[in-house]
């Protein structure tokens, strides 16, 4: 017999069914790591740390990039241009930058998002000062006709990479302060447009059109996410596209790049502006499906210029084949999607600045990886943008890891709020 029947036989009353507890605001379902919890208070404490999958994907990209930089640069000392370097020169500098970037990321992770919001205008002013300083003779270093680096002992700092973070933070902070953007569009957006335009002029003076393009896309993305209606967004996008088209048409060597992209195998371009693209396509073609094996690349033997920086994707395609390229693209797609999800989660928790920053970082890394891979595959015109986390370039690695640290900070604060705590 059941306990209820036994109670009735003894003359007792039938026990009441427990009443359903009214649902409170903090009982709203919360999704963390693909699982839904009915109450924030019931969220397992082990899920209140940081996004470990995101960290491991970044570690995988960094480790793979370190191996590929070594493979692509080990033969460079055989060239007269790099004769004074050892075979391990570039990989050791790359490893040193990864270590420095890791320390900087640990520091950035400790900074609360409200502090980043307060410091955003000052960081933007500091980035402008660095962009001006790099143009000063004897301060900025000239390499291949471009003045983009500031020497810091054994390391070279590229202010354009840090400017990407500064502009992103400034744009997110500006949109939070100007949430009436729909009602007074030009009055609200024009100051930010002027700020991005100043950064663009300083970058074009180096010249670095690729960095300007990335910064313009970051600013446009945050504008759209911050509340700009579609009609005004596409109007601004059309104006920007017209500006970039005019810049390309007004520059003979930029026009040559476009023509070389359209026909890289012609006699006129194959040994000129189409040289890098044609050899990148040869490298990827040699890799076929499974690749020629790690270290087996032929194009890195002084055929493909900048194989360890802008055209590292081509060497990955040659040594790891189609399988390696697909795996790399999948990692970047997963990384971008996860960062955007963290940003959406922050906005759902009414943390607009944190959400815009995270989504802006996802847009930045995804767009830059898309451009680099597209250039190496011949789908886009040649543009000097490195592959995030993987290509040789200390300042780029530093900026990428600080950006990921900020995303992890947003994720940690999200988890604390969903658990009922304070960010």
PDB file of N, CA, C and O in Angstrom, residues 119-183:
ATOM      1  N   UNK A 119      37.985  53.582 -19.897  1.00  0.00           N
ATOM      2  CA  UNK A 119      39.280  53.891 -20.509  1.00  0.00           C
ATOM      3  C   UNK A 119      39.233  53.979 -22.020  1.00  0.00           C
ATOM      4  O   UNK A 119      40.221  54.402 -22.643  1.00  0.00           O
ATOM      5  N   UNK A 120      38.104  53.614 -22.645  1.00  0.00           N
ATOM      6  CA  UNK A 120      38.030  53.540 -24.101  1.00  0.00           C
ATOM      7  C   UNK A 120      38.434  54.843 -24.803  1.00  0.00           C
ATOM      8  O   UNK A 120      39.244  54.812 -25.739  1.00  0.00           O
ATOM      9  N   UNK A 121      37.914  56.024 -24.395  1.00  0.00           N
ATOM     10  CA  UNK A 121      38.342  57.253 -25.088  1.00  0.00           C
ATOM     11  C   UNK A 121      39.832  57.532 -24.960  1.00  0.00           C
ATOM     12  O   UNK A 121      40.468  57.998 -25.911  1.00  0.00           O
ATOM     13  N   UNK A 122      40.396  57.232 -23.799  1.00  0.00           N
ATOM     14  CA  UNK A 122      41.827  57.487 -23.591  1.00  0.00           C
ATOM     15  C   UNK A 122      42.680  56.505 -24.378  1.00  0.00           C
ATOM     16  O   UNK A 122      43.752  56.882 -24.878  1.00  0.00           O
ATOM     17  N   UNK A 123      42.228  55.263 -24.486  1.00  0.00           N
ATOM     18  CA  UNK A 123      42.951  54.299 -25.315  1.00  0.00           C
ATOM     19  C   UNK A 123      42.928  54.722 -26.781  1.00  0.00           C
ATOM     20  O   UNK A 123      43.919  54.551 -27.507  1.00  0.00           O
ATOM     21  N   UNK A 124      41.810  55.297 -27.210  1.00  0.00           N
ATOM     22  CA  UNK A 124      41.715  55.779 -28.586  1.00  0.00           C
ATOM     23  C   UNK A 124      42.698  56.926 -28.832  1.00  0.00           C
ATOM     24  O   UNK A 124      43.399  56.956 -29.857  1.00  0.00           O
ATOM     25  N   UNK A 125      42.777  57.852 -27.883  1.00  0.00           N
ATOM     26  CA  UNK A 125      43.731  58.961 -28.011  1.00  0.00           C
ATOM     27  C   UNK A 125      45.165  58.430 -28.024  1.00  0.00           C
ATOM     28  O   UNK A 125      46.011  58.887 -28.798  1.00  0.00           O
ATOM     29  N   UNK A 126      45.450  57.427 -27.175  1.00  0.00           N
ATOM     30  CA  UNK A 126      46.786  56.837 -27.159  1.00  0.00           C
ATOM     31  C   UNK A 126      47.138  56.159 -28.474  1.00  0.00           C
ATOM     32  O   UNK A 126      48.280  56.248 -28.945  1.00  0.00           O
ATOM     33  N   UNK A 127      46.155  55.502 -29.099  1.00  0.00           N
ATOM     34  CA  UNK A 127      46.415  54.855 -30.389  1.00  0.00           C
ATOM     35  C   UNK A 127      46.693  55.894 -31.464  1.00  0.00           C
ATOM     36  O   UNK A 127      47.545  55.680 -32.336  1.00  0.00           O
ATOM     37  N   UNK A 128      45.994  57.041 -31.411  1.00  0.00           N
ATOM     38  CA  UNK A 128      46.276  58.122 -32.362  1.00  0.00           C
ATOM     39  C   UNK A 128      47.707  58.633 -32.189  1.00  0.00           C
ATOM     40  O   UNK A 128      48.408  58.905 -33.175  1.00  0.00           O
ATOM     41  N   UNK A 129      48.137  58.768 -30.920  1.00  0.00           N
ATOM     42  CA  UNK A 129      49.504  59.234 -30.664  1.00  0.00           C
ATOM     43  C   UNK A 129      50.532  58.266 -31.241  1.00  0.00           C
ATOM     44  O   UNK A 129      51.542  58.687 -31.842  1.00  0.00           O
ATOM     45  N   UNK A 130      50.288  56.963 -31.110  1.00  0.00           N
ATOM     46  CA  UNK A 130      51.220  55.974 -31.661  1.00  0.00           C
ATOM     47  C   UNK A 130      51.216  56.004 -33.191  1.00  0.00           C
ATOM     48  O   UNK A 130      52.266  55.858 -33.828  1.00  0.00           O
ATOM     49  N   UNK A 131      50.034  56.186 -33.791  1.00  0.00           N
ATOM     50  CA  UNK A 131      49.957  56.251 -35.251  1.00  0.00           C
ATOM     51  C   UNK A 131      50.666  57.487 -35.801  1.00  0.00           C
ATOM     52  O   UNK A 131      51.198  57.464 -36.913  1.00  0.00           O
ATOM     53  N   UNK A 132      50.660  58.567 -35.026  1.00  0.00           N
ATOM     54  CA  UNK A 132      51.406  59.760 -35.432  1.00  0.00           C
ATOM     55  C   UNK A 132      52.906  59.542 -35.230  1.00  0.00           C
ATOM     56  O   UNK A 132      53.725  59.907 -36.074  1.00  0.00           O
ATOM     57  N   UNK A 133      53.264  58.907 -34.102  1.00  0.00           N
ATOM     58  CA  UNK A 133      54.679  58.704 -33.781  1.00  0.00           C
ATOM     59  C   UNK A 133      55.371  57.835 -34.826  1.00  0.00           C
ATOM     60  O   UNK A 133      56.542  58.053 -35.152  1.00  0.00           O
ATOM     61  N   UNK A 134      54.647  56.834 -35.364  1.00  0.00           N
ATOM     62  CA  UNK A 134      55.285  55.924 -36.310  1.00  0.00           C
ATOM     63  C   UNK A 134      55.656  56.630 -37.610  1.00  0.00           C
ATOM     64  O   UNK A 134      56.531  56.153 -38.358  1.00  0.00           O
ATOM     65  N   UNK A 135      55.038  57.772 -37.893  1.00  0.00           N
ATOM     66  CA  UNK A 135      55.334  58.520 -39.113  1.00  0.00           C
ATOM     67  C   UNK A 135      56.517  59.464 -38.951  1.00  0.00           C
ATOM     68  O   UNK A 135      56.995  60.035 -39.937  1.00  0.00           O
ATOM     69  N   UNK A 136      56.996  59.624 -37.716  1.00  0.00           N
ATOM     70  CA  UNK A 136      58.113  60.531 -37.449  1.00  0.00           C
ATOM     71  C   UNK A 136      59.429  59.838 -37.822  1.00  0.00           C
ATOM     72  O   UNK A 136      59.681  58.716 -37.375  1.00  0.00           O
ATOM     73  N   UNK A 137      60.264  60.455 -38.639  1.00  0.00           N
ATOM     74  CA  UNK A 137      61.563  59.845 -38.978  1.00  0.00           C
ATOM     75  C   UNK A 137      62.384  59.560 -37.719  1.00  0.00           C
ATOM     76  O   UNK A 137      62.334  60.312 -36.746  1.00  0.00           O
ATOM     77  N   UNK A 138      63.137  58.458 -37.759  1.00  0.00           N
ATOM     78  CA  UNK A 138      63.982  57.994 -36.657  1.00  0.00           C
ATOM     79  C   UNK A 138      63.166  57.456 -35.479  1.00  0.00           C
ATOM     80  O   UNK A 138      63.744  57.013 -34.489  1.00  0.00           O
ATOM     81  N   UNK A 139      61.841  57.505 -35.573  1.00  0.00           N
ATOM     82  CA  UNK A 139      60.975  56.853 -34.579  1.00  0.00           C
ATOM     83  C   UNK A 139      60.327  55.638 -35.207  1.00  0.00           C
ATOM     84  O   UNK A 139      60.390  54.531 -34.674  1.00  0.00           O
ATOM     85  N   UNK A 140      59.689  55.844 -36.366  1.00  0.00           N
ATOM     86  CA  UNK A 140      59.121  54.721 -37.092  1.00  0.00           C
ATOM     87  C   UNK A 140      60.144  54.091 -38.029  1.00  0.00           C
ATOM     88  O   UNK A 140      60.969  54.787 -38.631  1.00  0.00           O
ATOM     89  N   UNK A 141      60.112  52.770 -38.127  1.00  0.00           N
ATOM     90  CA  UNK A 141      61.055  52.034 -38.975  1.00  0.00           C
ATOM     91  C   UNK A 141      60.459  51.822 -40.367  1.00  0.00           C
ATOM     92  O   UNK A 141      59.296  51.442 -40.504  1.00  0.00           O
ATOM     93  N   UNK A 142      61.260  52.050 -41.391  1.00  0.00           N
ATOM     94  CA  UNK A 142      60.838  51.869 -42.781  1.00  0.00           C
ATOM     95  C   UNK A 142      61.232  50.476 -43.245  1.00  0.00           C
ATOM     96  O   UNK A 142      62.404  50.088 -43.160  1.00  0.00           O
ATOM     97  N   UNK A 143      60.244  49.684 -43.709  1.00  0.00           N
ATOM     98  CA  UNK A 143      60.480  48.341 -44.231  1.00  0.00           C
ATOM     99  C   UNK A 143      59.693  48.194 -45.522  1.00  0.00           C
ATOM    100  O   UNK A 143      58.472  48.384 -45.536  1.00  0.00           O
ATOM    101  N   UNK A 144      60.394  47.870 -46.620  1.00  0.00           N
ATOM    102  CA  UNK A 144      59.767  47.680 -47.929  1.00  0.00           C
ATOM    103  C   UNK A 144      58.930  48.888 -48.346  1.00  0.00           C
ATOM    104  O   UNK A 144      57.841  48.749 -48.912  1.00  0.00           O
ATOM    105  N   UNK A 145      59.414  50.071 -48.037  1.00  0.00           N
ATOM    106  CA  UNK A 145      58.719  51.287 -48.449  1.00  0.00           C
ATOM    107  C   UNK A 145      57.571  51.705 -47.567  1.00  0.00           C
ATOM    108  O   UNK A 145      56.903  52.700 -47.859  1.00  0.00           O
ATOM    109  N   UNK A 146      57.307  50.975 -46.486  1.00  0.00           N
ATOM    110  CA  UNK A 146      56.212  51.307 -45.573  1.00  0.00           C
ATOM    111  C   UNK A 146      56.773  51.633 -44.200  1.00  0.00           C
ATOM    112  O   UNK A 146      57.671  50.945 -43.699  1.00  0.00           O
ATOM    113  N   UNK A 147      56.230  52.674 -43.576  1.00  0.00           N
ATOM    114  CA  UNK A 147      56.667  53.066 -42.230  1.00  0.00           C
ATOM    115  C   UNK A 147      55.550  52.690 -41.253  1.00  0.00           C
ATOM    116  O   UNK A 147      54.625  53.465 -41.004  1.00  0.00           O
ATOM    117  N   UNK A 148      55.657  51.473 -40.707  1.00  0.00           N
ATOM    118  CA  UNK A 148      54.568  50.942 -39.875  1.00  0.00           C
ATOM    119  C   UNK A 148      55.009  50.473 -38.502  1.00  0.00           C
ATOM    120  O   UNK A 148      54.153  50.100 -37.692  1.00  0.00           O
ATOM    121  N   UNK A 149      56.297  50.461 -38.202  1.00  0.00           N
ATOM    122  CA  UNK A 149      56.778  49.833 -36.987  1.00  0.00           C
ATOM    123  C   UNK A 149      57.580  50.806 -36.132  1.00  0.00           C
ATOM    124  O   UNK A 149      58.266  51.702 -36.636  1.00  0.00           O
ATOM    125  N   UNK A 150      57.508  50.607 -34.824  1.00  0.00           N
ATOM    126  CA  UNK A 150      58.312  51.341 -33.845  1.00  0.00           C
ATOM    127  C   UNK A 150      59.216  50.330 -33.149  1.00  0.00           C
ATOM    128  O   UNK A 150      58.730  49.332 -32.595  1.00  0.00           O
ATOM    129  N   UNK A 151      60.522  50.556 -33.195  1.00  0.00           N
ATOM    130  CA  UNK A 151      61.471  49.620 -32.599  1.00  0.00           C
ATOM    131  C   UNK A 151      61.449  49.678 -31.082  1.00  0.00           C
ATOM    132  O   UNK A 151      61.529  50.750 -30.484  1.00  0.00           O
ATOM    133  N   UNK A 152      61.341  48.504 -30.457  1.00  0.00           N
ATOM    134  CA  UNK A 152      61.396  48.374 -28.993  1.00  0.00           C
ATOM    135  C   UNK A 152      62.451  47.329 -28.649  1.00  0.00           C
ATOM    136  O   UNK A 152      62.141  46.203 -28.266  1.00  0.00           O
ATOM    137  N   UNK A 153      63.707  47.712 -28.798  1.00  0.00           N
ATOM    138  CA  UNK A 153      64.788  46.756 -28.555  1.00  0.00           C
ATOM    139  C   UNK A 153      64.763  45.655 -29.595  1.00  0.00           C
ATOM    140  O   UNK A 153      64.786  45.913 -30.801  1.00  0.00           O
ATOM    141  N   UNK A 154      64.681  44.389 -29.157  1.00  0.00           N
ATOM    142  CA  UNK A 154      64.673  43.289 -30.134  1.00  0.00           C
ATOM    143  C   UNK A 154      63.336  43.103 -30.838  1.00  0.00           C
ATOM    144  O   UNK A 154      63.234  42.311 -31.762  1.00  0.00           O
ATOM    145  N   UNK A 155      62.308  43.838 -30.395  1.00  0.00           N
ATOM    146  CA  UNK A 155      60.967  43.668 -30.951  1.00  0.00           C
ATOM    147  C   UNK A 155      60.529  44.939 -31.684  1.00  0.00           C
ATOM    148  O   UNK A 155      60.996  46.030 -31.372  1.00  0.00           O
ATOM    149  N   UNK A 156      59.627  44.757 -32.637  1.00  0.00           N
ATOM    150  CA  UNK A 156      59.039  45.874 -33.378  1.00  0.00           C
ATOM    151  C   UNK A 156      57.541  45.906 -33.123  1.00  0.00           C
ATOM    152  O   UNK A 156      56.848  44.889 -33.299  1.00  0.00           O
ATOM    153  N   UNK A 157      57.050  47.066 -32.702  1.00  0.00           N
ATOM    154  CA  UNK A 157      55.633  47.235 -32.414  1.00  0.00           C
ATOM    155  C   UNK A 157      54.939  47.898 -33.604  1.00  0.00           C
ATOM    156  O   UNK A 157      55.423  48.902 -34.130  1.00  0.00           O
ATOM    157  N   UNK A 158      53.811  47.348 -34.022  1.00  0.00           N
ATOM    158  CA  UNK A 158      53.030  47.914 -35.113  1.00  0.00           C
ATOM    159  C   UNK A 158      51.776  48.568 -34.528  1.00  0.00           C
ATOM    160  O   UNK A 158      50.812  47.875 -34.159  1.00  0.00           O
ATOM    161  N   UNK A 159      51.745  49.897 -34.431  1.00  0.00           N
ATOM    162  CA  UNK A 159      50.607  50.582 -33.799  1.00  0.00           C
ATOM    163  C   UNK A 159      49.270  50.307 -34.459  1.00  0.00           C
ATOM    164  O   UNK A 159      48.225  50.384 -33.806  1.00  0.00           O
ATOM    165  N   UNK A 160      49.262  49.989 -35.761  1.00  0.00           N
ATOM    166  CA  UNK A 160      47.991  49.733 -36.450  1.00  0.00           C
ATOM    167  C   UNK A 160      47.232  48.577 -35.821  1.00  0.00           C
ATOM    168  O   UNK A 160      45.993  48.581 -35.788  1.00  0.00           O
ATOM    169  N   UNK A 161      47.945  47.557 -35.323  1.00  0.00           N
ATOM    170  CA  UNK A 161      47.277  46.410 -34.706  1.00  0.00           C
ATOM    171  C   UNK A 161      46.616  46.809 -33.391  1.00  0.00           C
ATOM    172  O   UNK A 161      45.497  46.381 -33.093  1.00  0.00           O
ATOM    173  N   UNK A 162      47.296  47.623 -32.593  1.00  0.00           N
ATOM    174  CA  UNK A 162      46.707  48.080 -31.336  1.00  0.00           C
ATOM    175  C   UNK A 162      45.564  49.047 -31.596  1.00  0.00           C
ATOM    176  O   UNK A 162      44.615  49.137 -30.798  1.00  0.00           O
ATOM    177  N   UNK A 163      45.632  49.777 -32.720  1.00  0.00           N
ATOM    178  CA  UNK A 163      44.559  50.709 -33.069  1.00  0.00           C
ATOM    179  C   UNK A 163      43.251  49.961 -33.323  1.00  0.00           C
ATOM    180  O   UNK A 163      42.165  50.515 -33.093  1.00  0.00           O
ATOM    181  N   UNK A 164      43.323  48.720 -33.790  1.00  0.00           N
ATOM    182  CA  UNK A 164      42.104  47.944 -34.012  1.00  0.00           C
ATOM    183  C   UNK A 164      41.343  47.745 -32.701  1.00  0.00           C
ATOM    184  O   UNK A 164      40.113  47.904 -32.650  1.00  0.00           O
ATOM    185  N   UNK A 165      42.065  47.408 -31.630  1.00  0.00           N
ATOM    186  CA  UNK A 165      41.421  47.237 -30.320  1.00  0.00           C
ATOM    187  C   UNK A 165      40.887  48.568 -29.812  1.00  0.00           C
ATOM    188  O   UNK A 165      39.759  48.658 -29.309  1.00  0.00           O
ATOM    189  N   UNK A 166      41.694  49.622 -29.942  1.00  0.00           N
ATOM    190  CA  UNK A 166      41.293  50.934 -29.431  1.00  0.00           C
ATOM    191  C   UNK A 166      40.046  51.450 -30.142  1.00  0.00           C
ATOM    192  O   UNK A 166      39.113  51.954 -29.500  1.00  0.00           O
ATOM    193  N   UNK A 167      39.999  51.330 -31.473  1.00  0.00           N
ATOM    194  CA  UNK A 167      38.829  51.793 -32.227  1.00  0.00           C
ATOM    195  C   UNK A 167      37.607  50.956 -31.865  1.00  0.00           C
ATOM    196  O   UNK A 167      36.492  51.490 -31.723  1.00  0.00           O
ATOM    197  N   UNK A 168      37.792  49.662 -31.694  1.00  0.00           N
ATOM    198  CA  UNK A 168      36.676  48.785 -31.326  1.00  0.00           C
ATOM    199  C   UNK A 168      36.076  49.195 -29.987  1.00  0.00           C
ATOM    200  O   UNK A 168      34.850  49.335 -29.851  1.00  0.00           O
ATOM    201  N   UNK A 169      36.918  49.396 -28.980  1.00  0.00           N
ATOM    202  CA  UNK A 169      36.437  49.802 -27.657  1.00  0.00           C
ATOM    203  C   UNK A 169      35.776  51.181 -27.714  1.00  0.00           C
ATOM    204  O   UNK A 169      34.726  51.409 -27.098  1.00  0.00           O
ATOM    205  N   UNK A 170      36.402  52.092 -28.461  1.00  0.00           N
ATOM    206  CA  UNK A 170      35.852  53.448 -28.565  1.00  0.00           C
ATOM    207  C   UNK A 170      34.492  53.430 -29.255  1.00  0.00           C
ATOM    208  O   UNK A 170      33.539  54.104 -28.823  1.00  0.00           O
ATOM    209  N   UNK A 171      34.364  52.657 -30.338  1.00  0.00           N
ATOM    210  CA  UNK A 171      33.101  52.598 -31.075  1.00  0.00           C
ATOM    211  C   UNK A 171      31.999  52.003 -30.207  1.00  0.00           C
ATOM    212  O   UNK A 171      30.858  52.494 -30.203  1.00  0.00           O
ATOM    213  N   UNK A 172      32.317  50.933 -29.455  1.00  0.00           N
ATOM    214  CA  UNK A 172      31.311  50.326 -28.578  1.00  0.00           C
ATOM    215  C   UNK A 172      30.885  51.303 -27.481  1.00  0.00           C
ATOM    216  O   UNK A 172      29.692  51.452 -27.187  1.00  0.00           O
ATOM    217  N   UNK A 173      31.845  51.980 -26.875  1.00  0.00           N
ATOM    218  CA  UNK A 173      31.529  52.965 -25.832  1.00  0.00           C
ATOM    219  C   UNK A 173      30.708  54.115 -26.416  1.00  0.00           C
ATOM    220  O   UNK A 173      29.750  54.589 -25.788  1.00  0.00           O
ATOM    221  N   UNK A 174      31.060  54.568 -27.614  1.00  0.00           N
ATOM    222  CA  UNK A 174      30.351  55.685 -28.243  1.00  0.00           C
ATOM    223  C   UNK A 174      28.900  55.303 -28.538  1.00  0.00           C
ATOM    224  O   UNK A 174      27.980  56.097 -28.298  1.00  0.00           O
ATOM    225  N   UNK A 175      28.675  54.082 -29.046  1.00  0.00           N
ATOM    226  CA  UNK A 175      27.318  53.660 -29.364  1.00  0.00           C
ATOM    227  C   UNK A 175      26.471  53.507 -28.108  1.00  0.00           C
ATOM    228  O   UNK A 175      25.266  53.763 -28.132  1.00  0.00           O
ATOM    229  N   UNK A 176      27.068  53.097 -27.001  1.00  0.00           N
ATOM    230  CA  UNK A 176      26.329  53.004 -25.742  1.00  0.00           C
ATOM    231  C   UNK A 176      25.897  54.394 -25.288  1.00  0.00           C
ATOM    232  O   UNK A 176      24.785  54.587 -24.783  1.00  0.00           O
ATOM    233  N   UNK A 177      26.778  55.368 -25.477  1.00  0.00           N
ATOM    234  CA  UNK A 177      26.451  56.731 -25.056  1.00  0.00           C
ATOM    235  C   UNK A 177      25.505  57.425 -26.028  1.00  0.00           C
ATOM    236  O   UNK A 177      24.882  58.426 -25.677  1.00  0.00           O
ATOM    237  N   UNK A 178      25.385  56.906 -27.251  1.00  0.00           N
ATOM    238  CA  UNK A 178      24.551  57.539 -28.271  1.00  0.00           C
ATOM    239  C   UNK A 178      23.475  56.562 -28.748  1.00  0.00           C
ATOM    240  O   UNK A 178      23.321  56.310 -29.938  1.00  0.00           O
ATOM    241  N   UNK A 179      22.721  56.017 -27.809  1.00  0.00           N
ATOM    242  CA  UNK A 179      21.711  55.037 -28.169  1.00  0.00           C
ATOM    243  C   UNK A 179      20.512  55.647 -28.892  1.00  0.00           C
ATOM    244  O   UNK A 179      19.628  54.939 -29.347  1.00  0.00           O
ATOM    245  N   UNK A 180      20.439  56.999 -28.977  1.00  0.00           N
ATOM    246  CA  UNK A 180      19.373  57.648 -29.720  1.00  0.00           C
ATOM    247  C   UNK A 180      19.736  57.765 -31.201  1.00  0.00           C
ATOM    248  O   UNK A 180      19.255  58.639 -31.907  1.00  0.00           O
ATOM    249  N   UNK A 181      20.573  56.840 -31.667  1.00  0.00           N
ATOM    250  CA  UNK A 181      21.107  56.918 -33.022  1.00  0.00           C
ATOM    251  C   UNK A 181      20.014  56.860 -34.084  1.00  0.00           C
ATOM    252  O   UNK A 181      20.146  57.416 -35.164  1.00  0.00           O
ATOM    253  N   UNK A 182      18.884  56.231 -33.774  1.00  0.00           N
ATOM    254  CA  UNK A 182      17.822  56.119 -34.764  1.00  0.00           C
ATOM    255  C   UNK A 182      17.102  57.454 -34.973  1.00  0.00           C
ATOM    256  O   UNK A 182      16.637  57.747 -36.059  1.00  0.00           O
ATOM    257  N   UNK A 183      17.009  58.237 -33.898  1.00  0.00           N
ATOM    258  CA  UNK A 183      16.277  59.494 -33.994  1.00  0.00           C
ATOM    259  C   UNK A 183      17.129  60.623 -34.569  1.00  0.00           C
ATOM    260  O   UNK A 183      16.650  61.442 -35.331  1.00  0.00           O
TER     261      UNK A 183
END
